[in-house]
C-alpha cells in the first residue's frame, strides 16, 4: 500500500495506491485482496491499472464482503496483461489500482489496510505462484489532513503533463518556474507520505534533473518509468508537507 500511513478528513475522501514490484519473470496475472474496517471508511471508488498500448489486458477492482460480517470488508483487485512484442507482463513497479476511501467514522478512528495476495503469476500460467513481500497500510481520520498532490505534478496544477517536464528543465537551468498556490519549490525538501523527498524528484534518485523531465514525458506517453524502490508512482496521489 502506498502511502503506508494515510490521513483523511471527516466525511472526506482520500486515495491510496496498490503498488506491485513484479517477479523476475514479470507480472502477468494478479488477484489481491485489501481488507479494511467499514466502520471507519467505505470504498468510494476503485480504478484498476492503466494498461499501456501494445498489450492485451484486463483489470477490475470492487468491494466484496467476503466474510459476510460487519467487521471487515475487502477490495478485490484483479487483472492480467501480456505485451504483444515480448510475451511478458509488467517488468517495472506498477500501480495495480488506485483505491479511494470515504471517511465514515470519527476523528482519530483508524483502519488497517491489510493485503492478502491470492495470485501473483508470471506469463507461464502453469508455473509456480510467486510469494511477494507485502506492506500493509493504515488510514486514519483527522481534523485537518496534510494537502494532497500528484507525484510529478511540479507546478501543482492538478495533473502531470509535458508542462511539468518543461518546468523541471527550467528549474535545472536556474530559470523561474510558475506554480500554483503554495506549491513546494521544485527541488525543495518535503515530506511525502511520511518520507523525506525532493519535490518533483520523479524517480526518487535524490536529485531533480533532466532525467526526471524525460520520465515525466514517458509517463505522459503511456510508457514505463523506472524508479527507486518505494518511490510513489508518477501521478499517484501523495500527502505532502514541508
Coordinates of N, CA and C in Angstrom, one line a residue:
X1 N 0.9 -1.2 0.0 CA 0.0 0.0 0.0 C 0.9 1.2 0.0
X2 N 0.6 2.2 -0.8 CA 1.3 3.5 -0.8 C 0.3 4.6 -0.9
X3 N 0.3 5.5 0.1 CA 1.3 5.5 1.2 C 0.9 4.5 2.3
X4 N 1.9 4.2 3.1 CA 1.6 3.3 4.2 C 0.7 3.9 5.3
X5 N 0.9 5.2 5.6 CA 0.0 5.9 6.5 C -0.7 7.0 5.8
X6 N -2.0 7.0 5.8 CA -2.8 7.9 5.1 C -3.8 8.6 6.0
X7 N -3.8 10.0 5.9 CA -4.8 10.8 6.6 C -6.0 11.1 5.8
X8 N -7.1 11.2 6.4 CA -8.4 11.6 5.7 C -9.2 12.5 6.6
X9 N -9.8 13.5 6.0 CA -10.7 14.4 6.8 C -12.0 13.8 7.1
X10 N -12.7 14.3 8.1 CA -14.1 13.8 8.4 C -15.0 14.0 7.2
X11 N -15.6 12.9 6.8 CA -16.5 12.9 5.7 C -15.9 13.1 4.3
X12 N -14.6 13.1 4.3 CA -13.9 13.4 3.0 C -13.4 12.1 2.4
X13 N -12.8 12.2 1.2 CA -12.3 11.0 0.5 C -10.8 11.2 0.4
X14 N -10.1 10.1 0.3 CA -8.6 10.0 0.1 C -8.3 8.7 -0.6
X15 N -7.2 8.8 -1.4 CA -6.9 7.6 -2.3 C -5.5 7.0 -1.8
X16 N -5.4 5.7 -1.9 CA -4.2 5.0 -1.7 C -3.9 4.2 -3.0
X17 N -2.7 3.8 -3.2 CA -2.3 3.0 -4.4 C -1.9 1.6 -3.9
X18 N -2.3 0.6 -4.7 CA -1.8 -0.7 -4.5 C -0.7 -0.9 -5.5
X19 N 0.5 -1.0 -5.1 CA 1.7 -1.0 -5.9 C 2.4 -2.3 -5.9
X20 N 2.8 -2.9 -7.0 CA 3.4 -4.2 -7.1 C 4.8 -4.1 -7.7
X21 N 5.8 -4.8 -7.1 CA 7.1 -5.0 -7.8 C 7.1 -6.4 -8.4
X22 N 7.1 -6.4 -9.8 CA 7.0 -7.7 -10.4 C 8.1 -8.7 -10.1
X23 N 7.8 -10.0 -10.2 CA 8.8 -11.0 -10.0 C 9.7 -11.0 -11.2
X24 N 10.8 -11.8 -11.2 CA 11.8 -11.8 -12.2 C 11.2 -12.2 -13.6
X25 N 10.2 -13.1 -13.6 CA 9.6 -13.5 -14.9 C 8.5 -12.5 -15.3
X26 N 8.3 -11.4 -14.6 CA 7.3 -10.4 -14.9 C 6.0 -10.8 -14.3
X27 N 5.1 -9.8 -14.2 CA 3.8 -10.0 -13.6 C 2.8 -9.9 -14.6
X28 N 2.1 -11.1 -14.9 CA 1.1 -11.2 -15.9 C -0.3 -11.4 -15.4
X29 N -0.5 -11.9 -14.2 CA -1.8 -12.2 -13.6 C -1.7 -11.9 -12.1
X30 N -2.8 -11.3 -11.6 CA -2.8 -11.0 -10.2 C -4.2 -11.0 -9.7
X31 N -4.4 -11.4 -8.4 CA -5.6 -11.3 -7.6 C -5.1 -10.9 -6.2
X32 N -5.5 -9.7 -5.8 CA -5.0 -9.2 -4.5 C -6.2 -8.7 -3.7
X33 N -6.3 -9.0 -2.4 CA -7.3 -8.5 -1.5 C -6.8 -7.4 -0.6
X34 N -7.5 -6.3 -0.4 CA -7.2 -5.3 0.5 C -8.4 -5.2 1.5
X35 N -8.1 -5.6 2.8 CA -9.2 -5.7 3.8 C -9.1 -4.4 4.6
X36 N -10.3 -3.8 4.9 CA -10.4 -2.6 5.7 C -11.6 -2.7 6.6
X37 N -11.7 -1.7 7.6 CA -12.8 -1.7 8.5 C -13.9 -0.8 8.0
X38 N -15.0 -1.3 7.7 CA -16.1 -0.5 7.1 C -16.8 0.5 8.1
X39 N -16.4 0.4 9.4 CA -17.0 1.3 10.4 C -16.1 2.6 10.4
X40 N -14.9 2.6 9.8 CA -14.1 3.7 9.7 C -14.1 4.4 8.3
X41 N -14.0 3.5 7.3 CA -14.0 4.1 5.9 C -14.9 3.1 5.0
X42 N -15.4 3.7 4.0 CA -16.0 2.9 2.9 C -15.3 3.1 1.6
X43 N -15.4 2.1 0.7 CA -14.8 2.3 -0.6 C -15.6 3.2 -1.4
X44 N -15.1 4.3 -1.8 CA -15.9 5.2 -2.7 C -15.7 4.9 -4.2
X45 N -14.5 4.5 -4.6 CA -14.3 4.1 -5.9 C -13.0 3.3 -6.0
X46 N -12.8 2.6 -7.1 CA -11.5 1.9 -7.3 C -11.2 1.9 -8.8
X47 N -10.0 2.4 -9.2 CA -9.6 2.4 -10.6 C -8.5 1.4 -10.8
X48 N -8.7 0.4 -11.7 CA -7.6 -0.5 -11.9 C -6.5 0.0 -12.7
X49 N -5.4 -0.7 -12.9 CA -4.2 -0.3 -13.6 C -4.5 0.3 -14.9
X50 N -3.7 1.3 -15.3 CA -3.8 1.8 -16.6 C -2.9 1.0 -17.5
X51 N -3.5 0.4 -18.5 CA -2.7 -0.5 -19.4 C -2.1 0.2 -20.6
X52 N -0.8 0.1 -20.9 CA -0.2 0.8 -22.0 C -0.6 0.2 -23.3
X53 N -0.4 0.9 -24.4 CA -0.7 0.4 -25.7 C 0.3 -0.8 -26.1
X54 N -0.1 -1.6 -27.0 CA 0.7 -2.8 -27.3 C 0.6 -4.0 -26.4
X55 N -0.5 -4.0 -25.7 CA -0.7 -5.1 -24.7 C -2.2 -5.6 -24.8
X56 N -2.3 -6.8 -24.5 CA -3.7 -7.4 -24.3 C -3.9 -7.5 -22.8
X57 N -4.9 -6.9 -22.3 CA -5.0 -6.7 -20.9 C -6.5 -6.6 -20.4
X58 N -6.7 -6.9 -19.1 CA -8.0 -6.7 -18.5 C -7.7 -6.5 -17.0
X59 N -8.6 -5.6 -16.4 CA -8.4 -5.3 -15.0 C -9.7 -4.9 -14.4
X60 N -9.8 -5.1 -13.1 CA -11.0 -4.8 -12.3 C -10.7 -4.7 -10.9
X61 N -11.6 -3.9 -10.1 CA -11.5 -3.9 -8.7 C -12.9 -3.6 -8.1
X62 N -13.2 -4.2 -7.0 CA -14.6 -4.0 -6.5 C -14.6 -4.4 -5.0
X63 N -15.5 -3.8 -4.3 CA -15.7 -4.2 -2.9 C -16.4 -5.5 -2.7
X64 N -16.0 -6.3 -1.8 CA -16.7 -7.6 -1.6 C -16.6 -8.0 -0.1
X65 N -17.8 -8.1 0.5 CA -17.9 -8.5 1.9 C -17.7 -10.0 2.0
X66 N -16.5 -10.5 1.8 CA -16.2 -11.9 1.7 C -16.6 -12.7 2.9
X67 N -16.4 -12.1 4.1 CA -16.7 -12.9 5.3 C -18.2 -12.8 5.7
X68 N -18.9 -11.9 5.1 CA -20.3 -11.8 5.4 C -20.6 -11.2 6.7
X69 N -19.6 -10.6 7.4 CA -19.8 -10.0 8.7 C -19.6 -8.5 8.6
X70 N -19.8 -7.8 9.8 CA -19.7 -6.3 9.8 C -18.3 -5.8 10.1
X71 N -17.4 -6.7 10.5 CA -16.1 -6.2 11.0 C -15.1 -5.9 9.9
X72 N -15.1 -6.6 8.8 CA -14.2 -6.4 7.7 C -14.9 -6.3 6.3
X73 N -14.3 -5.6 5.4 CA -14.8 -5.6 4.0 C -13.5 -5.6 3.2
X74 N -13.6 -6.1 2.0 CA -12.5 -6.4 1.1 C -12.6 -5.7 -0.2
X75 N -11.5 -5.1 -0.7 CA -11.4 -4.6 -2.1 C -10.6 -5.7 -2.8
X76 N -11.2 -6.3 -3.8 CA -10.6 -7.3 -4.6 C -10.0 -6.6 -5.9
X77 N -8.7 -6.7 -6.1 CA -8.1 -6.2 -7.3 C -7.5 -7.3 -8.1
X78 N -8.0 -7.4 -9.4 CA -7.5 -8.5 -10.2 C -7.2 -8.0 -11.6
X79 N -6.4 -8.7 -12.3 CA -6.1 -8.3 -13.7 C -5.1 -9.2 -14.4
X80 N -4.9 -9.0 -15.7 CA -3.9 -9.8 -16.4 C -3.4 -8.9 -17.6
X81 N -2.2 -9.1 -18.0 CA -1.6 -8.3 -19.1 C -0.6 -9.1 -19.8
X82 N -0.5 -9.0 -21.1 CA 0.6 -9.6 -21.9 C 1.0 -8.6 -23.0
X83 N 2.3 -8.2 -23.0 CA 2.7 -7.4 -24.1 C 3.0 -8.2 -25.3
X84 N 2.5 -7.7 -26.5 CA 2.5 -8.5 -27.7 C 3.9 -8.7 -28.2
X85 N 4.8 -7.7 -28.0 CA 6.1 -7.8 -28.6 C 7.1 -8.7 -27.8
X86 N 6.8 -8.8 -26.4 CA 7.8 -9.6 -25.6 C 7.1 -10.8 -25.0
X87 N 5.8 -10.9 -25.1 CA 5.0 -12.0 -24.5 C 5.4 -12.1 -23.0
X88 N 5.5 -10.9 -22.4 CA 5.8 -10.8 -20.9 C 4.7 -9.9 -20.3
X89 N 4.7 -9.9 -19.0 CA 3.8 -8.9 -18.3 C 4.5 -7.7 -17.9
X90 N 4.1 -7.1 -16.7 CA 4.8 -5.9 -16.2 C 6.2 -6.3 -15.7
X91 N 7.2 -5.5 -16.2 CA 8.6 -5.7 -15.7 C 9.0 -4.7 -14.6
X92 N 8.3 -3.5 -14.6 CA 8.6 -2.5 -13.7 C 7.6 -2.3 -12.6
X93 N 7.9 -1.6 -11.5 CA 7.0 -1.4 -10.4 C 5.7 -0.7 -11.0
X94 N 4.6 -1.2 -10.6 CA 3.3 -0.8 -11.3 C 2.2 -0.6 -10.3
X95 N 1.4 0.5 -10.4 CA 0.3 0.7 -9.6 C -0.9 -0.2 -10.2
X96 N -1.3 -1.2 -9.5 CA -2.3 -2.1 -9.9 C -3.7 -1.5 -9.7
X97 N -3.8 -0.6 -8.8 CA -5.2 0.0 -8.6 C -5.0 1.2 -7.7
X98 N -5.8 2.2 -7.9 CA -6.0 3.4 -7.0 C -7.3 3.3 -6.3
X99 N -7.3 3.1 -5.0 CA -8.5 2.9 -4.2 C -8.8 4.2 -3.4
X100 N -10.0 4.7 -3.7 CA -10.5 5.9 -2.9 C -11.4 5.5 -1.8
X101 N -11.1 5.9 -0.6 CA -11.9 5.6 0.6 C -12.7 6.9 1.0
X102 N -13.8 6.7 1.6 CA -14.6 7.8 2.2 C -14.6 7.6 3.7
X103 N -14.3 8.7 4.5 CA -14.4 8.5 6.0 C -15.8 8.5 6.4
X104 N -16.1 7.4 7.2 CA -17.5 7.3 7.8 C -17.4 7.3 9.3
X105 N -16.2 7.2 9.9 CA -16.0 7.2 11.3 C -15.8 8.6 11.9
X106 N -15.2 8.6 13.1 CA -15.0 9.9 13.8 C -13.5 10.2 13.8
X107 N -13.2 11.4 14.2 CA -11.8 11.8 14.3 C -11.0 10.8 15.2
X108 N -9.8 10.5 14.8 CA -8.9 9.5 15.5 C -9.2 8.1 15.3
X109 N -10.3 7.8 14.5 CA -10.6 6.4 14.1 C -9.6 6.0 13.1
X110 N -9.1 4.8 13.1 CA -8.1 4.3 12.1 C -8.6 2.9 11.6
X111 N -8.2 2.6 10.4 CA -8.5 1.3 9.8 C -7.2 0.7 9.2
X112 N -6.8 -0.5 9.6 CA -5.8 -1.2 8.9 C -6.2 -1.4 7.4
X113 N -5.2 -1.4 6.5 CA -5.4 -1.8 5.1 C -4.5 -3.0 4.9
X114 N -5.1 -4.2 5.1 CA -4.3 -5.4 5.1 C -4.4 -6.1 3.8
X115 N -3.2 -6.5 3.3 CA -3.1 -7.1 1.9 C -3.0 -8.6 2.0
X116 N -3.7 -9.3 1.2 CA -3.6 -10.7 1.0 C -3.4 -11.0 -0.5
X117 N -2.3 -11.6 -0.8 CA -2.0 -11.9 -2.2 C -2.6 -13.3 -2.5
X118 N -3.7 -13.3 -3.3 CA -4.3 -14.6 -3.7 C -3.6 -15.2 -4.9
X119 N -3.2 -14.4 -5.8 CA -2.5 -15.0 -7.0 C -1.5 -13.9 -7.5
X120 N -0.3 -14.3 -7.9 CA 0.7 -13.4 -8.4 C 1.6 -14.2 -9.3
X121 N 1.3 -14.2 -10.6 CA 1.9 -15.1 -11.6 C 2.6 -14.4 -12.7
X122 N 3.6 -15.0 -13.3 CA 4.3 -14.6 -14.5 C 3.5 -15.1 -15.7
X123 N 4.0 -14.9 -16.9 CA 3.2 -15.3 -18.1 C 3.0 -16.8 -18.3
X124 N 3.8 -17.6 -17.6 CA 3.6 -19.0 -17.7 C 2.6 -19.4 -16.6
X125 N 1.4 -19.6 -17.0 CA 0.3 -19.8 -16.0 C 0.4 -21.2 -15.4
X126 N 1.3 -22.1 -15.9 CA 1.5 -23.4 -15.2 C 2.7 -23.3 -14.3
X127 N 3.3 -22.2 -14.2 CA 4.5 -22.0 -13.3 C 4.0 -21.8 -11.9
X128 N 5.0 -21.8 -10.9 CA 4.6 -21.7 -9.5 C 4.2 -20.3 -9.2
X129 N 3.3 -20.1 -8.2 CA 3.0 -18.8 -7.7 C 4.2 -18.1 -7.1
X130 N 4.4 -16.8 -7.3 CA 5.4 -16.1 -6.6 C 4.9 -15.7 -5.2
X131 N 5.8 -15.4 -4.3 CA 5.4 -15.1 -3.0 C 5.9 -13.7 -2.6
X132 N 5.3 -12.6 -3.1 CA 5.8 -11.3 -2.9 C 5.7 -10.9 -1.4
X133 N 6.7 -10.1 -0.9 CA 6.5 -9.5 0.4 C 5.5 -8.4 0.3
X134 N 4.7 -8.2 1.4 CA 3.6 -7.2 1.4 C 3.9 -6.2 2.5
X135 N 3.4 -5.0 2.2 CA 3.4 -3.9 3.2 C 2.0 -3.4 3.4
X136 N 1.5 -3.7 4.6 CA 0.1 -3.2 4.9 C 0.1 -1.7 5.2
X137 N -1.1 -1.1 5.1 CA -1.2 0.3 5.3 C -2.2 0.6 6.5
X138 N -2.4 1.9 6.7 CA -3.4 2.3 7.7 C -3.9 3.7 7.3
X139 N -5.2 3.8 7.4 CA -5.8 5.1 7.1 C -6.6 5.6 8.4
X140 N -6.3 6.9 8.7 CA -6.8 7.5 9.9 C -7.6 8.8 9.7
X141 N -8.7 9.0 10.4 CA -9.5 10.2 10.2 C -8.9 11.3 11.1
X142 N -8.6 12.4 10.6 CA -8.0 13.5 11.3 C -8.8 14.8 11.0
X143 N -8.6 15.8 11.8 CA -9.4 17.1 11.7 C -8.9 17.8 10.4
X144 N -7.6 17.9 10.2 CA -7.0 18.7 9.1 C -5.9 17.9 8.5
X145 N -6.2 17.0 7.5 CA -5.1 16.3 6.8 C -4.2 17.2 6.0
X146 N -2.9 16.7 5.9 CA -2.0 17.5 5.0 C -2.5 17.5 3.6
X147 N -2.1 18.6 2.8 CA -2.6 18.7 1.5 C -2.1 17.5 0.6
X148 N -2.9 17.1 -0.4 CA -2.6 16.1 -1.3 C -2.1 16.7 -2.6
X149 N -1.1 16.1 -3.2 CA -0.6 16.5 -4.5 C -0.5 15.2 -5.4
X150 N -0.1 15.4 -6.6 CA 0.2 14.3 -7.5 C 1.7 14.2 -7.7
X151 N 2.3 13.0 -7.5 CA 3.7 12.9 -7.6 C 4.1 13.2 -9.1
X152 N 5.0 14.1 -9.3 CA 5.4 14.5 -10.6 C 4.7 15.8 -11.1
X153 N 3.7 16.3 -10.4 CA 3.0 17.5 -10.8 C 3.7 18.7 -10.2
X154 N 4.8 19.0 -10.8 CA 5.8 20.0 -10.3 C 5.2 21.4 -10.0
X155 N 4.2 21.8 -10.8 CA 3.6 23.1 -10.6 C 2.3 23.1 -9.8
X156 N 1.9 21.8 -9.4 CA 0.6 21.7 -8.6 C -0.6 22.1 -9.4
X157 N -0.6 21.9 -10.6 CA -1.8 22.2 -11.5 C -3.0 21.3 -11.3
X158 N -2.6 20.1 -10.7 CA -3.7 19.1 -10.6 C -3.5 17.9 -11.5
X159 N -2.6 18.0 -12.4 CA -2.3 16.8 -13.3 C -0.8 16.9 -13.7
X160 N -0.3 15.7 -14.1 CA 1.0 15.5 -14.6 C 1.0 15.5 -16.1
X161 N 1.8 16.5 -16.7 CA 1.7 16.6 -18.2 C 3.1 17.1 -18.7
X162 N 3.3 17.3 -20.0 CA 4.5 17.8 -20.5 C 5.0 19.2 -20.0
X163 N 4.0 20.0 -19.5 CA 4.4 21.2 -18.9 C 5.2 21.0 -17.7
X164 N 4.9 20.0 -16.9 CA 5.8 19.7 -15.7 C 7.2 19.3 -16.2
X165 N 7.3 18.6 -17.3 CA 8.6 18.2 -17.8 C 9.4 19.5 -18.2
X166 N 8.8 20.4 -18.8 CA 9.4 21.7 -19.2 C 9.9 22.5 -17.9
X167 N 9.0 22.5 -16.9 CA 9.4 23.2 -15.7 C 10.5 22.6 -14.9
X168 N 10.7 21.3 -15.0 CA 11.9 20.7 -14.4 C 13.1 21.2 -15.2
X169 N 13.1 21.2 -16.5 CA 14.2 21.7 -17.2 C 14.5 23.2 -16.9
X170 N 13.5 24.0 -16.8 CA 13.7 25.4 -16.4 C 14.3 25.5 -15.0
X171 N 13.8 24.7 -14.1 CA 14.4 24.7 -12.7 C 15.9 24.3 -12.8
X172 N 16.2 23.3 -13.6 CA 17.6 22.8 -13.7 C 18.5 23.8 -14.3
X173 N 17.9 24.7 -15.1 CA 18.7 25.7 -15.8 C 18.8 27.0 -14.9
X174 N 18.1 27.0 -13.8 CA 18.1 28.2 -12.9 C 17.1 29.3 -13.4
X175 N 16.2 28.9 -14.2 CA 15.2 29.9 -14.7 C 14.0 29.8 -13.8
X176 N 13.2 30.9 -13.7 CA 12.0 31.0 -12.9 C 10.9 30.0 -13.4
X177 N 10.2 29.5 -12.4 CA 9.1 28.5 -12.7 C 7.8 28.9 -12.1
X178 N 6.8 29.1 -12.9 CA 5.5 29.5 -12.3 C 4.8 28.2 -11.7
X179 N 4.2 28.4 -10.5 CA 3.5 27.3 -9.8 C 2.2 27.8 -9.3
X180 N 1.3 26.9 -8.9 CA 0.0 27.2 -8.3 C 0.0 27.3 -6.8
X181 N -0.5 28.4 -6.3 CA -0.7 28.5 -4.8 C 0.5 28.3 -4.0
X182 N 0.4 27.4 -3.0 CA 1.5 27.2 -2.1 C 2.3 25.9 -2.5
X183 N 2.4 25.7 -3.8 CA 3.2 24.5 -4.3 C 4.6 24.6 -3.8
X184 N 5.2 23.4 -3.4 CA 6.6 23.4 -3.0 C 7.5 23.8 -4.2
X185 N 8.6 24.5 -3.9 CA 9.5 24.8 -4.9 C 10.2 23.5 -5.5
X186 N 10.3 23.4 -6.8 CA 10.9 22.2 -7.4 C 12.3 22.1 -6.8
X187 N 12.6 20.9 -6.3 CA 13.9 20.5 -5.8 C 14.0 20.8 -4.3
X188 N 12.9 21.4 -3.7 CA 13.0 21.7 -2.2 C 12.7 20.4 -1.4
X189 N 13.1 20.4 -0.2 CA 12.9 19.3 0.7 C 11.5 19.3 1.2
X190 N 10.8 18.1 1.1 CA 9.4 18.0 1.5 C 9.3 16.6 2.2
X191 N 8.2 16.4 2.9 CA 7.9 15.1 3.4 C 6.7 14.5 2.6
X192 N 6.9 13.4 1.9 CA 5.9 12.8 1.0 C 5.5 11.5 1.6
X193 N 4.2 11.4 2.0 CA 3.7 10.2 2.7 C 4.6 9.7 3.8
X194 N 5.1 10.7 4.6 CA 5.9 10.3 5.7 C 7.4 10.1 5.4
X195 N 7.8 10.3 4.2 CA 9.2 10.0 3.8 C 9.8 11.3 3.2
X196 N 11.1 11.6 3.6 CA 11.8 12.8 3.1 C 12.1 12.6 1.6
X197 N 11.7 13.6 0.8 CA 11.9 13.5 -0.6 C 12.3 15.0 -1.1
X198 N 12.7 15.0 -2.4 CA 12.8 16.3 -3.0 C 11.6 16.5 -3.9
X199 N 11.0 17.7 -3.9 CA 9.8 17.9 -4.7 C 10.1 17.8 -6.2
X200 N 9.4 16.9 -6.8 CA 9.5 16.6 -8.3 C 10.7 15.8 -8.6
X201 N 11.3 15.1 -7.7 CA 12.3 14.1 -8.0 C 11.6 12.9 -8.4
X202 N 11.1 12.8 -9.6 CA 10.1 11.8 -10.1 C 10.6 10.4 -9.8
X203 N 11.9 10.1 -10.0 CA 12.3 8.7 -9.8 C 13.0 8.5 -8.5
X204 N 12.9 9.5 -7.6 CA 13.4 9.4 -6.2 C 14.9 9.0 -6.2
X205 N 15.7 9.6 -7.1 CA 17.1 9.3 -7.2 C 17.9 10.2 -6.2
X206 N 17.3 11.2 -5.6 CA 18.0 12.1 -4.7 C 18.4 13.4 -5.4
X207 N 18.0 13.6 -6.6 CA 18.3 14.8 -7.3 C 17.2 15.1 -8.4
X208 N 16.9 16.4 -8.6 CA 16.0 16.7 -9.6 C 16.8 17.2 -10.8
X209 N 16.6 16.5 -11.9 CA 17.5 16.8 -13.1 C 16.7 16.5 -14.4
X210 N 17.4 16.7 -15.5 CA 16.7 16.4 -16.8 C 16.1 15.0 -16.9
X211 N 16.7 14.0 -16.2 CA 16.2 12.6 -16.3 C 14.8 12.6 -15.8
X212 N 14.5 13.4 -14.7 CA 13.1 13.5 -14.2 C 12.2 14.1 -15.3
X213 N 12.7 15.0 -16.1 CA 11.9 15.6 -17.2 C 11.5 14.5 -18.2
X214 N 12.5 13.7 -18.5 CA 12.3 12.7 -19.5 C 11.3 11.6 -19.0
X215 N 11.4 11.3 -17.7 CA 10.5 10.3 -17.2 C 9.1 10.8 -17.1
X216 N 8.9 12.1 -16.9 CA 7.6 12.7 -16.9 C 7.0 12.6 -18.3
X217 N 7.8 12.8 -19.4 CA 7.3 12.6 -20.7 C 7.0 11.2 -21.0
X218 N 7.8 10.2 -20.5 CA 7.5 8.8 -20.7 C 6.1 8.4 -20.1
X219 N 5.9 8.9 -18.9 CA 4.6 8.7 -18.3 C 3.5 9.2 -19.1
X220 N 3.6 10.4 -19.6 CA 2.6 11.1 -20.4 C 2.3 10.3 -21.7
X221 N 3.3 9.6 -22.2 CA 3.2 8.8 -23.4 C 2.7 7.4 -23.2
X222 N 2.5 7.1 -21.9 CA 2.0 5.7 -21.5 C 3.1 4.7 -21.5
X223 N 4.3 5.1 -21.4 CA 5.5 4.2 -21.3 C 5.9 4.0 -19.9
X224 N 6.6 2.9 -19.6 CA 7.0 2.5 -18.3 C 8.1 3.5 -17.8
X225 N 8.1 3.7 -16.5 CA 9.1 4.7 -15.9 C 9.8 3.9 -14.8
X226 N 11.1 3.9 -14.8 CA 11.9 3.2 -13.8 C 12.1 4.2 -12.6
X227 N 11.9 3.7 -11.4 CA 12.0 4.5 -10.2 C 12.7 3.7 -9.1
X228 N 13.3 4.4 -8.1 CA 13.8 3.7 -7.0 C 12.7 3.0 -6.2
X229 N 13.1 1.9 -5.5 CA 12.1 1.2 -4.7 C 11.5 2.1 -3.7
X230 N 10.1 2.0 -3.6 CA 9.4 2.8 -2.6 C 9.0 4.1 -3.1
X231 N 9.4 4.5 -4.3 CA 9.1 5.8 -4.9 C 7.6 5.8 -5.3
X232 N 6.9 6.9 -5.0 CA 5.5 7.0 -5.4 C 5.4 6.9 -7.0
X233 N 4.4 6.2 -7.4 CA 4.2 6.1 -8.9 C 3.9 7.5 -9.4
X234 N 4.3 7.7 -10.6 CA 4.1 9.0 -11.3 C 2.6 9.3 -11.4
X235 N 2.1 10.4 -11.0 CA 0.7 10.9 -11.0 C -0.1 10.3 -9.9
X236 N 0.4 9.5 -9.0 CA -0.3 9.0 -7.9 C -0.5 10.1 -6.9
X237 N -1.6 10.0 -6.1 CA -1.9 11.0 -5.1 C -1.0 10.8 -3.9
X238 N -0.4 11.8 -3.4 CA 0.5 11.8 -2.2 C 0.2 12.9 -1.3
X239 N 0.5 12.7 0.0 CA 0.4 13.7 1.0 C 1.7 14.4 1.2
X240 N 1.7 15.7 1.1 CA 2.9 16.5 1.1 C 2.9 17.5 2.2
X241 N 4.0 17.6 2.9 CA 4.2 18.7 3.9 C 5.6 19.2 3.9
X242 N 5.8 20.4 4.3 CA 7.2 21.0 4.2 C 8.0 20.5 5.4

